Backbone as a ProteinNet text record, in pm:
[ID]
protein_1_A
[PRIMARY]
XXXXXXXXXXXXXXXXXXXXXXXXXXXXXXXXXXXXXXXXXXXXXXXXXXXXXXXXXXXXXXXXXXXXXXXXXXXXXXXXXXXXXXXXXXXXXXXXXXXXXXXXXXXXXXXXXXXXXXXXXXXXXXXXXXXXXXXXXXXXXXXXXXXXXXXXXXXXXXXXXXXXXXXXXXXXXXXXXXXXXXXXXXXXXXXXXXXXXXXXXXXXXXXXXXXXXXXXXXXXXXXXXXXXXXXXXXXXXXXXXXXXX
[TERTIARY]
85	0	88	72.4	154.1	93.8	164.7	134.5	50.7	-74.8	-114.2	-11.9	93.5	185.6	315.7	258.4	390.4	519.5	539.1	713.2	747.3	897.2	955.5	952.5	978	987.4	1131.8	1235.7	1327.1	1379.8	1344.9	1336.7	1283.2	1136.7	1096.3	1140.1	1155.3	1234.9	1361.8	1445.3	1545.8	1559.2	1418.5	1377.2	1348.5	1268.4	1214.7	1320	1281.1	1348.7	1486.8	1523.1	1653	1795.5	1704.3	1740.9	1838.3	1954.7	2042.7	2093.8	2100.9	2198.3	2306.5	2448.9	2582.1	2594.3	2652.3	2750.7	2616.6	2477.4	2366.9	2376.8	2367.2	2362.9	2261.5	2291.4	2161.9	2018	1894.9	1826.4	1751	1703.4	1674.8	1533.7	1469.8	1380.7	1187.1	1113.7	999.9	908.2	851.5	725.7	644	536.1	484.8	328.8	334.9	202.2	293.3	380.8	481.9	495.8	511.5	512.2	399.3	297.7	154.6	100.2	153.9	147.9	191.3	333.4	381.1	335.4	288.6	220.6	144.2	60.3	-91.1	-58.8	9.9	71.4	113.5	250.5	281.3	151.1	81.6	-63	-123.2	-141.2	-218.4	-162	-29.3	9.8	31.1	5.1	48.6	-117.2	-211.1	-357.8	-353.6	-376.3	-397.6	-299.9	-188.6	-103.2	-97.7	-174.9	-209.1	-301.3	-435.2	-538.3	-552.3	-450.7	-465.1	-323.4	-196.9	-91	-15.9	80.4	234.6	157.9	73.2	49.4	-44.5	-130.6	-228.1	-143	-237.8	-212.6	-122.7	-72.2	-64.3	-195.7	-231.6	-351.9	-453.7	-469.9	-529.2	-482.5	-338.2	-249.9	-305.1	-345	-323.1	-488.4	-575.9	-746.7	-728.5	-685.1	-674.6	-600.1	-498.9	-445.3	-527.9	-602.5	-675.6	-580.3	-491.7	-427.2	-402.9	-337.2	-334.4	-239.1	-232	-140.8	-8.3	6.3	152.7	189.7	156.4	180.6	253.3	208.8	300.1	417.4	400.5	531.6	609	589.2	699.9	779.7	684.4	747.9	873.3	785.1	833.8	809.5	946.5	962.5	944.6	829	835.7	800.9	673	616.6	726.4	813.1	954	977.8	1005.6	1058.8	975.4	822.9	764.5	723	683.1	732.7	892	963	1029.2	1104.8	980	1001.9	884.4	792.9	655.5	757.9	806.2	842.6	998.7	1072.5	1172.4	1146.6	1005.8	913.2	866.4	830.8	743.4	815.3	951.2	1070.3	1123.8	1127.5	1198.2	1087.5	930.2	881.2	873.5	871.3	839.9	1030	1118.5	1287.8	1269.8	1158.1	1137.8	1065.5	979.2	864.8	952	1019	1104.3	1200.6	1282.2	1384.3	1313.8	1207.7	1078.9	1076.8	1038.1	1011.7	1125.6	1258.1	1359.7	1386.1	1362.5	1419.2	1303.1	1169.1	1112.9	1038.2	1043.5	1019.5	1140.8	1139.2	1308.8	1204.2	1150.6	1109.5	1065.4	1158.1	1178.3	1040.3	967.1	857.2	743.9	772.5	665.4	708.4	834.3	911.6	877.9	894.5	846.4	714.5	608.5	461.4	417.6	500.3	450.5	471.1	605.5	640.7	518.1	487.3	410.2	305.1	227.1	74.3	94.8	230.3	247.4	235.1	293.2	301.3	130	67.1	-22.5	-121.2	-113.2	-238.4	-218.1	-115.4	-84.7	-72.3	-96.5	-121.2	28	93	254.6	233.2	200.2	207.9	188.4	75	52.6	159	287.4	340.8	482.3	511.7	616.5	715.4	832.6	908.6	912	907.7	937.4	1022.5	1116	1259.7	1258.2	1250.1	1226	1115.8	1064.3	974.2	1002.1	1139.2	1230.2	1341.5	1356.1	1464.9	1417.3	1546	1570	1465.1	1426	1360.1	1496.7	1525.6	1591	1642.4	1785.4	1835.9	1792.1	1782.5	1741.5	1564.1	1483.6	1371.4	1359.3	1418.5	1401.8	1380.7	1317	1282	1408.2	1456.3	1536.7	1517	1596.2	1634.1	1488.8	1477	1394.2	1266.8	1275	1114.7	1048.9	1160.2	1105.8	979.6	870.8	777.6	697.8	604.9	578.4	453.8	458	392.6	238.5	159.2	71	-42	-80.1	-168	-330.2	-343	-491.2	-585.6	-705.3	-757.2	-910.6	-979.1	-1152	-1203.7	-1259.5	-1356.8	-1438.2	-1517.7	-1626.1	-1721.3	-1723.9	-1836.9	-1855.7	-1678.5	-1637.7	-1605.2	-1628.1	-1561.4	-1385.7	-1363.3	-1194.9	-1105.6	-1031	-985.7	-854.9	-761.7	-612.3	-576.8	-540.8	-463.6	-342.9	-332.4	-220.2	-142.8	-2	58.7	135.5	167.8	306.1	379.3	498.4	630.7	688.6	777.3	857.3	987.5	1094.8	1222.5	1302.3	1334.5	1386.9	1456.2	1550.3	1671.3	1621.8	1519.7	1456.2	1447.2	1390.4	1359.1	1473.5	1571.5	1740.1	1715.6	1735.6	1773.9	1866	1955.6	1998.4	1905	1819.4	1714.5	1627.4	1672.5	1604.2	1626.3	1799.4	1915.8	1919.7	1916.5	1857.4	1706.4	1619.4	1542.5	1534.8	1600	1618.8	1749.8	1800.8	1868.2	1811.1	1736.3	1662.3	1548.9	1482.5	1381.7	1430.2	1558.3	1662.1	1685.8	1716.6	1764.6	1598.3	1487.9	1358.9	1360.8	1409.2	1382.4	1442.9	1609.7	1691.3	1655.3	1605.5	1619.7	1500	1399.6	1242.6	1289.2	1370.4	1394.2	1512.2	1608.6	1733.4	1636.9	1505.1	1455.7	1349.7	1336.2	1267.3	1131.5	1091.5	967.6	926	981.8	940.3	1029.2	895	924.4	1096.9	1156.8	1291.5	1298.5	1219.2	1179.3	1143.8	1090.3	1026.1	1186	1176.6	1267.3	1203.1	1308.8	1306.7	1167.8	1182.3	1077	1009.7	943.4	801.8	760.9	807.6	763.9	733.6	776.7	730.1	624	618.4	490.8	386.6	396.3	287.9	247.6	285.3	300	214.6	282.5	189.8	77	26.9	-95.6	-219.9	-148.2	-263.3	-323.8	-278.1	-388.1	-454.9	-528.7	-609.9	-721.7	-744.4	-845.2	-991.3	-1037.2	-1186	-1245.8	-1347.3	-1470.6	-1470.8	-1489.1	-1543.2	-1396	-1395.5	-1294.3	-1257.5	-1380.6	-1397.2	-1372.2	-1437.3	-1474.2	-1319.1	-1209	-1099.2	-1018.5	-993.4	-931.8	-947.1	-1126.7	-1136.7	-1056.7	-1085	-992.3	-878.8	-808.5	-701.1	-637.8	-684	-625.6	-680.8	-730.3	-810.7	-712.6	-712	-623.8	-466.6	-407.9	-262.3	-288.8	-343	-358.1	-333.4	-390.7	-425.8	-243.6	-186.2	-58.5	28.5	8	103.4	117.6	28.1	3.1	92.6	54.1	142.1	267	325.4	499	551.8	443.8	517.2	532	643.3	712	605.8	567.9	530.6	620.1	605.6	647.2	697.6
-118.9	0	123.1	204	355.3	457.6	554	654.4	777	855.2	911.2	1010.6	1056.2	1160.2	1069.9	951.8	851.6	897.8	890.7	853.7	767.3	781.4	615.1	530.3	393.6	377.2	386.6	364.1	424.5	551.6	635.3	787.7	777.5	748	794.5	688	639	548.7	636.3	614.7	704.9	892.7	923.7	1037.7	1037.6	929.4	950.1	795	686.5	605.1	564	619.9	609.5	739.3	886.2	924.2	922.6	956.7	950.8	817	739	593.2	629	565.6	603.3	560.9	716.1	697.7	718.9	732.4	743.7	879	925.3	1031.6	1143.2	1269.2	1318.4	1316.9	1316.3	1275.2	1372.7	1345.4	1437.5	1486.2	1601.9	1684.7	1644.6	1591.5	1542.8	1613.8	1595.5	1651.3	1711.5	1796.7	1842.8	1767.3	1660.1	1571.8	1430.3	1428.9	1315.9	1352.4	1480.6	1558.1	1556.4	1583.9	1611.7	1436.9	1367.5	1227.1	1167	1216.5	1204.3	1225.5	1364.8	1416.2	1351.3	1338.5	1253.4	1141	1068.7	922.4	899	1044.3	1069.1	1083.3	1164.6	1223.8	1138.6	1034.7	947.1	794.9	790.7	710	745.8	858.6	945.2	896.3	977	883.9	783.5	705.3	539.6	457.1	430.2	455.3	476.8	606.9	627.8	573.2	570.6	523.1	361.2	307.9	110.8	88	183.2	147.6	70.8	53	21	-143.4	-164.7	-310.6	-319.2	-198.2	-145.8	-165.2	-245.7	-278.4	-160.9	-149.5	-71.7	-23.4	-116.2	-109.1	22	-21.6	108.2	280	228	405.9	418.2	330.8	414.2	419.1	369	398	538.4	573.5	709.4	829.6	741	846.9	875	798.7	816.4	795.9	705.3	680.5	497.3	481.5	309	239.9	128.2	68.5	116.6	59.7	81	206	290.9	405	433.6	401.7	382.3	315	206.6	108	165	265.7	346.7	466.5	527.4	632.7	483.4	361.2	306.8	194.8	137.6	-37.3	-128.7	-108	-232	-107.5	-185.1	-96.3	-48.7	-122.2	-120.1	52.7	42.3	154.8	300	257.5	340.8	405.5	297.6	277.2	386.5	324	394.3	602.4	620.6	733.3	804.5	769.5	831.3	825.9	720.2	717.6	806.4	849.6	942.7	1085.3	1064.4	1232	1278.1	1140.4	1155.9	1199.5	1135.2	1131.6	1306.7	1369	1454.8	1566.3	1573.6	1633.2	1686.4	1535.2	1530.1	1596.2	1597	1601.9	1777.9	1896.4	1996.7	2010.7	1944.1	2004.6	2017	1916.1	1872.7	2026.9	2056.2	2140.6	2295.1	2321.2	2439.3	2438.5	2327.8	2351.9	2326.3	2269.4	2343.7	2506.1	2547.5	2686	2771.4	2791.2	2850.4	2831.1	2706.1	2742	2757.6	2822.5	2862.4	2738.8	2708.5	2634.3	2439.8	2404.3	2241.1	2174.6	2173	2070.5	2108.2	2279.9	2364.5	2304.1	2329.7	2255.9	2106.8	2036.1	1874.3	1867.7	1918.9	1942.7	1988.4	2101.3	2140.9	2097.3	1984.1	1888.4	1838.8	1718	1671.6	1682.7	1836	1877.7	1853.5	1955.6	1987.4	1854	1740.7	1594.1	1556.9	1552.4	1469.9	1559.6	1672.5	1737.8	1766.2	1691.2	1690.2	1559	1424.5	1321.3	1250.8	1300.1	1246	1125.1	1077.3	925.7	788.1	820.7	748.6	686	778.1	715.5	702.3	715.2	703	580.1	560.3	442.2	361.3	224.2	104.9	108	154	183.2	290.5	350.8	453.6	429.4	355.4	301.3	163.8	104.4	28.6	50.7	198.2	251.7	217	210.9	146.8	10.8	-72.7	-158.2	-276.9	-361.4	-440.6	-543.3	-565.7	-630.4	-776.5	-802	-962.7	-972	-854	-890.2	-823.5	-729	-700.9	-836.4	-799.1	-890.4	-875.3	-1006.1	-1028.8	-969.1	-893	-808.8	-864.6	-1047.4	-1090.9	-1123.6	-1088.5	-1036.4	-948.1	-877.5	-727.5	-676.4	-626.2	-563.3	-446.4	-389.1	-227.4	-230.5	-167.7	-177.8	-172.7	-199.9	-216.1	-61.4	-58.5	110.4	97.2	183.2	176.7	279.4	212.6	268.3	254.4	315.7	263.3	202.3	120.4	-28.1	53.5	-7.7	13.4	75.7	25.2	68.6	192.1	216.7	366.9	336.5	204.5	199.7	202.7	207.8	167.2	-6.3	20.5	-84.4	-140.7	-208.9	-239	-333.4	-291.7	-333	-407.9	-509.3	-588.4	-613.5	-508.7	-500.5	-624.9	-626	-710.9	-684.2	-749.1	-737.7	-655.5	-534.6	-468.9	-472.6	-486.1	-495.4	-381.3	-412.3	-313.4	-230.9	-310.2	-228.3	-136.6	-189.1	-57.9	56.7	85.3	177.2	282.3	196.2	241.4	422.3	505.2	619.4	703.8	811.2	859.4	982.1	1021.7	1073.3	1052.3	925.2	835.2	862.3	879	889	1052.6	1121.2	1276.6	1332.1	1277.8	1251.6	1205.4	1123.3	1060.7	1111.1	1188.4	1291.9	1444	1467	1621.5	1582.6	1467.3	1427.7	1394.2	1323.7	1276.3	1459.2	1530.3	1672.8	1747.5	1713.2	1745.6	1683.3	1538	1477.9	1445.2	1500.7	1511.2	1674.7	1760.5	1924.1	1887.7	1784.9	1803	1699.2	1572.9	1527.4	1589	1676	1743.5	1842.5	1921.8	1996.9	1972.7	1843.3	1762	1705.8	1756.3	1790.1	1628.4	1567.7	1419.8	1326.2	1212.3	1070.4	1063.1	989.2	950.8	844.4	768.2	602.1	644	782.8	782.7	795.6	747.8	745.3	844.7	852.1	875.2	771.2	635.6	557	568.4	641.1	654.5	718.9	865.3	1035	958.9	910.8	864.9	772.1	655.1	615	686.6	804	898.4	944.1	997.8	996	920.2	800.3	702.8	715	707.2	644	723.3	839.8	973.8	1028.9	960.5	1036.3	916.4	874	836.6	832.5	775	809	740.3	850.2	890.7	910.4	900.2	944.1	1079.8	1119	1255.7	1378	1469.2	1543.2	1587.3	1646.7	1713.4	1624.2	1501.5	1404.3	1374.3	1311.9	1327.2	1343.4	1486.9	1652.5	1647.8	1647.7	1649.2	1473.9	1384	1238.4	1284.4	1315	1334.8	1468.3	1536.2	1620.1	1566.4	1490.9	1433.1	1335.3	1269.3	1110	1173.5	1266	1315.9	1439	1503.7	1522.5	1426.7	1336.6	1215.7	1187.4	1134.8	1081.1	1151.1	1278.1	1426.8	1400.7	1393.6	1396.5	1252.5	1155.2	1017.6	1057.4	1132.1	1129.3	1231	1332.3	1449.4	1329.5	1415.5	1349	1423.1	1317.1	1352.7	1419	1522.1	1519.2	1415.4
0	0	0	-66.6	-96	-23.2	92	109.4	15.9	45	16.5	-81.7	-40.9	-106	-191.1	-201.2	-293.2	-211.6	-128.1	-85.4	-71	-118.7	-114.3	8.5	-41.8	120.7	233.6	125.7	192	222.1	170.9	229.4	298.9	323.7	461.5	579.1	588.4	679.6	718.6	606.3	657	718.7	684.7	754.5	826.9	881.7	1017.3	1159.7	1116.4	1178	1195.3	1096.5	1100.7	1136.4	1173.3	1221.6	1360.4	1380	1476.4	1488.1	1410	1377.3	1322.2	1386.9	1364	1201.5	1167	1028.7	923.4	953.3	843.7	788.9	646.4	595.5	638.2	640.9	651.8	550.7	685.3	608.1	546.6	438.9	317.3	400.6	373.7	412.1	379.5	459.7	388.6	339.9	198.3	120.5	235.6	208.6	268.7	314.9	251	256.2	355.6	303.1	428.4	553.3	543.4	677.1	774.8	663.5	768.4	796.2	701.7	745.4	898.4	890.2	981.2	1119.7	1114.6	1247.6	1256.1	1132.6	1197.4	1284.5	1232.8	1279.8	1435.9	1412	1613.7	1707	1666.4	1693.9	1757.5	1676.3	1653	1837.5	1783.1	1850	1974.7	2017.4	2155.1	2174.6	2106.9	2164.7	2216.7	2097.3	2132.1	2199	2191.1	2331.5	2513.2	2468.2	2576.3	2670	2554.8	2637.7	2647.3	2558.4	2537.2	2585.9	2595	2597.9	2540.6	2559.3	2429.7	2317.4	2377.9	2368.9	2212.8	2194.9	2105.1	1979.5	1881.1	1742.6	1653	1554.8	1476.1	1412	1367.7	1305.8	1354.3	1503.9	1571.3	1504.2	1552.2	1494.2	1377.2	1269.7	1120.9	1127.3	1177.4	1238	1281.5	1336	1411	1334.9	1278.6	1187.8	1079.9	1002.7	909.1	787.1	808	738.5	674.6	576.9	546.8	674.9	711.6	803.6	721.5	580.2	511.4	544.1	543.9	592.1	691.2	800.4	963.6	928.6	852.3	807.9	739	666.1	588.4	724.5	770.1	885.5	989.4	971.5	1130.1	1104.4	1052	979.6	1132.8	1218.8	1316.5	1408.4	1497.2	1570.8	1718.4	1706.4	1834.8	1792	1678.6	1632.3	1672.9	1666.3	1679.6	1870.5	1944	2047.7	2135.9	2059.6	2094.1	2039	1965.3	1938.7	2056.5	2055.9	2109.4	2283.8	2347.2	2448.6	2486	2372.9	2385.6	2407.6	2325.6	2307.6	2492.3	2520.6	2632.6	2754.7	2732.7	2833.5	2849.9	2687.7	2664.3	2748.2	2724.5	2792.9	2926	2992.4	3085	3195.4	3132.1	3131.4	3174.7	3015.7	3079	3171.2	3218.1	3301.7	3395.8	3458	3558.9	3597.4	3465.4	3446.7	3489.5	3440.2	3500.5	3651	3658.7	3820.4	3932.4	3890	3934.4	3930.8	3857.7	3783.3	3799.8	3887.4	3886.7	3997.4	4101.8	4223	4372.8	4413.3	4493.9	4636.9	4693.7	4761.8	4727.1	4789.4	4752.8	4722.7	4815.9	4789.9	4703	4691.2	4579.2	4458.3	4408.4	4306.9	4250.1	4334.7	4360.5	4281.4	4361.5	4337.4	4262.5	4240.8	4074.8	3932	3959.9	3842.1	3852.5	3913.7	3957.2	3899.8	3941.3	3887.4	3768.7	3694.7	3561.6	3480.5	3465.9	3452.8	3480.3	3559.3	3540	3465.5	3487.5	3381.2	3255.3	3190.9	3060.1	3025.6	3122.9	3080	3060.3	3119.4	3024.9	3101.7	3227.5	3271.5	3197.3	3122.8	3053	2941.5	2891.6	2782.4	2883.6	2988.9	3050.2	2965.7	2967.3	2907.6	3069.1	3011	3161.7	3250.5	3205.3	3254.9	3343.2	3328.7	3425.4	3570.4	3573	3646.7	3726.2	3691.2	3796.3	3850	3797.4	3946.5	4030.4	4112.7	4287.1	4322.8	4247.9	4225.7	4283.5	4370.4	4401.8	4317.1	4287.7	4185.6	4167.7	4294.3	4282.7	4251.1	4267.9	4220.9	4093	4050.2	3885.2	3807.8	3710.7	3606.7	3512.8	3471.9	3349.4	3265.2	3122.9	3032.1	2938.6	2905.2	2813.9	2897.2	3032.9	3078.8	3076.7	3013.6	3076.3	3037.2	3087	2970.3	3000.1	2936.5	2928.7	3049.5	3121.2	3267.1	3232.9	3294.6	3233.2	3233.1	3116	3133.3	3103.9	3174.3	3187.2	3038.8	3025.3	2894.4	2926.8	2825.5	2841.2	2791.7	2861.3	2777.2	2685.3	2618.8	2508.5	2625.6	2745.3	2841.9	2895.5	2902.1	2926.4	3097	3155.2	3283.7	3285.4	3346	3368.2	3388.1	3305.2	3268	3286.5	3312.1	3269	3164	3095.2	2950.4	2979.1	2901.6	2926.7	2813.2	2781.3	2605.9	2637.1	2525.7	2425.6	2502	2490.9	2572	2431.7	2495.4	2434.2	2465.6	2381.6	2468.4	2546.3	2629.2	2741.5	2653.2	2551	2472.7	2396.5	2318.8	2243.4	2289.3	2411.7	2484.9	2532.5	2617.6	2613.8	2574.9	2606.8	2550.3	2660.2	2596.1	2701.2	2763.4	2711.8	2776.4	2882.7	2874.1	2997.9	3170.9	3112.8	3242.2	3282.1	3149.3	3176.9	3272.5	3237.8	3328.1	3453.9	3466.9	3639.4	3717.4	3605.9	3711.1	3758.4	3653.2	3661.3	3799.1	3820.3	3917.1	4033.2	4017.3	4138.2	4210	4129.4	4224.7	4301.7	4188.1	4278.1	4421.3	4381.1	4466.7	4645.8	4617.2	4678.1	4788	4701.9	4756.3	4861.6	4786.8	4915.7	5030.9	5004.7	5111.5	5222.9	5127.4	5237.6	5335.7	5237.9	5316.9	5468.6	5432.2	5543.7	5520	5412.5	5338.3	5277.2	5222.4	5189.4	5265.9	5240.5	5354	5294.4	5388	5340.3	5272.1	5291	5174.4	5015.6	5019.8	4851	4795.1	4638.9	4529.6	4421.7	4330.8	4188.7	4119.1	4165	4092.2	4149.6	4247.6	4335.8	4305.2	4255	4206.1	4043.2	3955.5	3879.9	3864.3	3936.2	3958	3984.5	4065.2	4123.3	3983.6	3874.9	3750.6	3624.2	3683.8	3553	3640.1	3734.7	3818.8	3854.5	3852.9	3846.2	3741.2	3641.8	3522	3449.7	3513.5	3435.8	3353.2	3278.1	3117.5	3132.5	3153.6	3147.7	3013.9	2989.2	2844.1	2871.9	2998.4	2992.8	3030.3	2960.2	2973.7	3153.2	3197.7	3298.1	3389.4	3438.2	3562.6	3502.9	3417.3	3413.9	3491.6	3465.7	3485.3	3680	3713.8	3832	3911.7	3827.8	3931.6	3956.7	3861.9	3831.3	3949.9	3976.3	4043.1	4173.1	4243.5	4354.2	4399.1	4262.2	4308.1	4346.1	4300.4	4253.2	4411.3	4492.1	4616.5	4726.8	4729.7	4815.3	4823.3	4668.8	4635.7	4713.3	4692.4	4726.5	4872	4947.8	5118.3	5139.5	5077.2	5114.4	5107.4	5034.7	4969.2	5119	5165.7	5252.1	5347.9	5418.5	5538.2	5680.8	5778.9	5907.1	6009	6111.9	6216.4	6290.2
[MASK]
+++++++++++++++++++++++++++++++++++++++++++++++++++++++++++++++++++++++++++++++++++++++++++++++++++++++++++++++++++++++++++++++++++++++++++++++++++++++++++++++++++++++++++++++++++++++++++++++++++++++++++++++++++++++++++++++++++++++++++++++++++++

């Protein structure tokens, strides 16, 4: 099946997936109908993703994109590939929010909290990468490299109740980015300034403030009842993490 705007299939591959692979030429610049392809596609996969998690067909993405499946397959020879772009995006986001609320609240646990808000009311939990979510996780109970798999995310039944989704195993390696490690150091210093200040339990981690993360936004039908869990459930979280007298 041929993209709407006929691009090859190795150009666009090499425009989009194959970007930042050692020794690859630069990649040539996409049509303006490849382009808007493209978005649709990210667009698309940041949705459905989100609300079915890593586990959700391709098929779904190019439903949503409004586009042919071949299509996705030209941007993203193997849904790993794709996977792991949507989850570098998500990382990179979530890397500024982090970097903001260092740099704009002078008080530790305001800082903390306002990543925090900022992160769940933009939904970034939902596309979090796995990895990031077994820091400080104990070596002997981590799961093996070929166990590893994409945590499980929550989405809406046909009923519109709440649900947990259970994806595909994705490989840990795919995921690999150094954005990853950028991130869990930008959250490690949130995380360090609220506990030096006295302000959080001394047990929470880097992978706890992230869990708080994936776990608070969850996907509702309705925008609003959302918006309102979501800031309800992510309160409740907030009070657990402060440290007692």
């Amino acid at each position: 099946m041929s993209a709407p705007g006929g691009v090859g299939t190795v150009g666009a591959v090499t425009g989009v997936a194959g970007a930042g692979v050692a020794g690859s030429a630069r990649p040539a610049p996409l049509r303006v109908d490849a382009q808007r392809n493209l978005e649709h596609v990210l667009r698309a996969a940041r949705e459905v993703f989100g609300e079915l998690g890593y586990g959700a067909p391709m098929e779904d993405v190019a439903r949503r994109a409004r586009v042919g499946v071949g299509t996705v397959y030209r941007r993203f020879p193997s849904k790993d590939v794709l996977v792991r772009r949507i989850a570098q995006e998500e990382t990179a986001r979530l890397t500024e929010q982090a970097r903001a609320a260092l740099g704009q609240e002078d008080e530790p646990w305001s800082a903390l909290a306002r990543f925090l808000r900022t992160s769940v009311e933009s939904g970034a939990g939902r596309l979090l990468p796995p990895q990031v979510l077994r820091v400080g996780v104990d070596v002997e109970e981590a799961p093996a490299p070929d166990d590893a798999r994409v945590p499980h995310q929550r989405g809406v039944a046909p009923s519109g109740a709440l649900r947990v989704v259970t994806p595909r195993a994705v490989p840990v390696a795919e995921l690999d980015d150094a954005g990853a490690a950028e991130l869990l150091d930008v959250v490690g210093r949130l995380v360090n300034r609220a506990r030096e200040a006295g302000e959080l339990r001394r047990d929470v981690t880097v992978a706890d403030v992230l869990l708080v993360i994936a776990t608070a936004a969850p996907s509702l039908p309705d925008a609003a009842q959302q918006s309102a869990a979501s800031a309800r459930l992510l309160e409740i979280l907030l009070e657990g993490l402060r440290s007692r007298p």
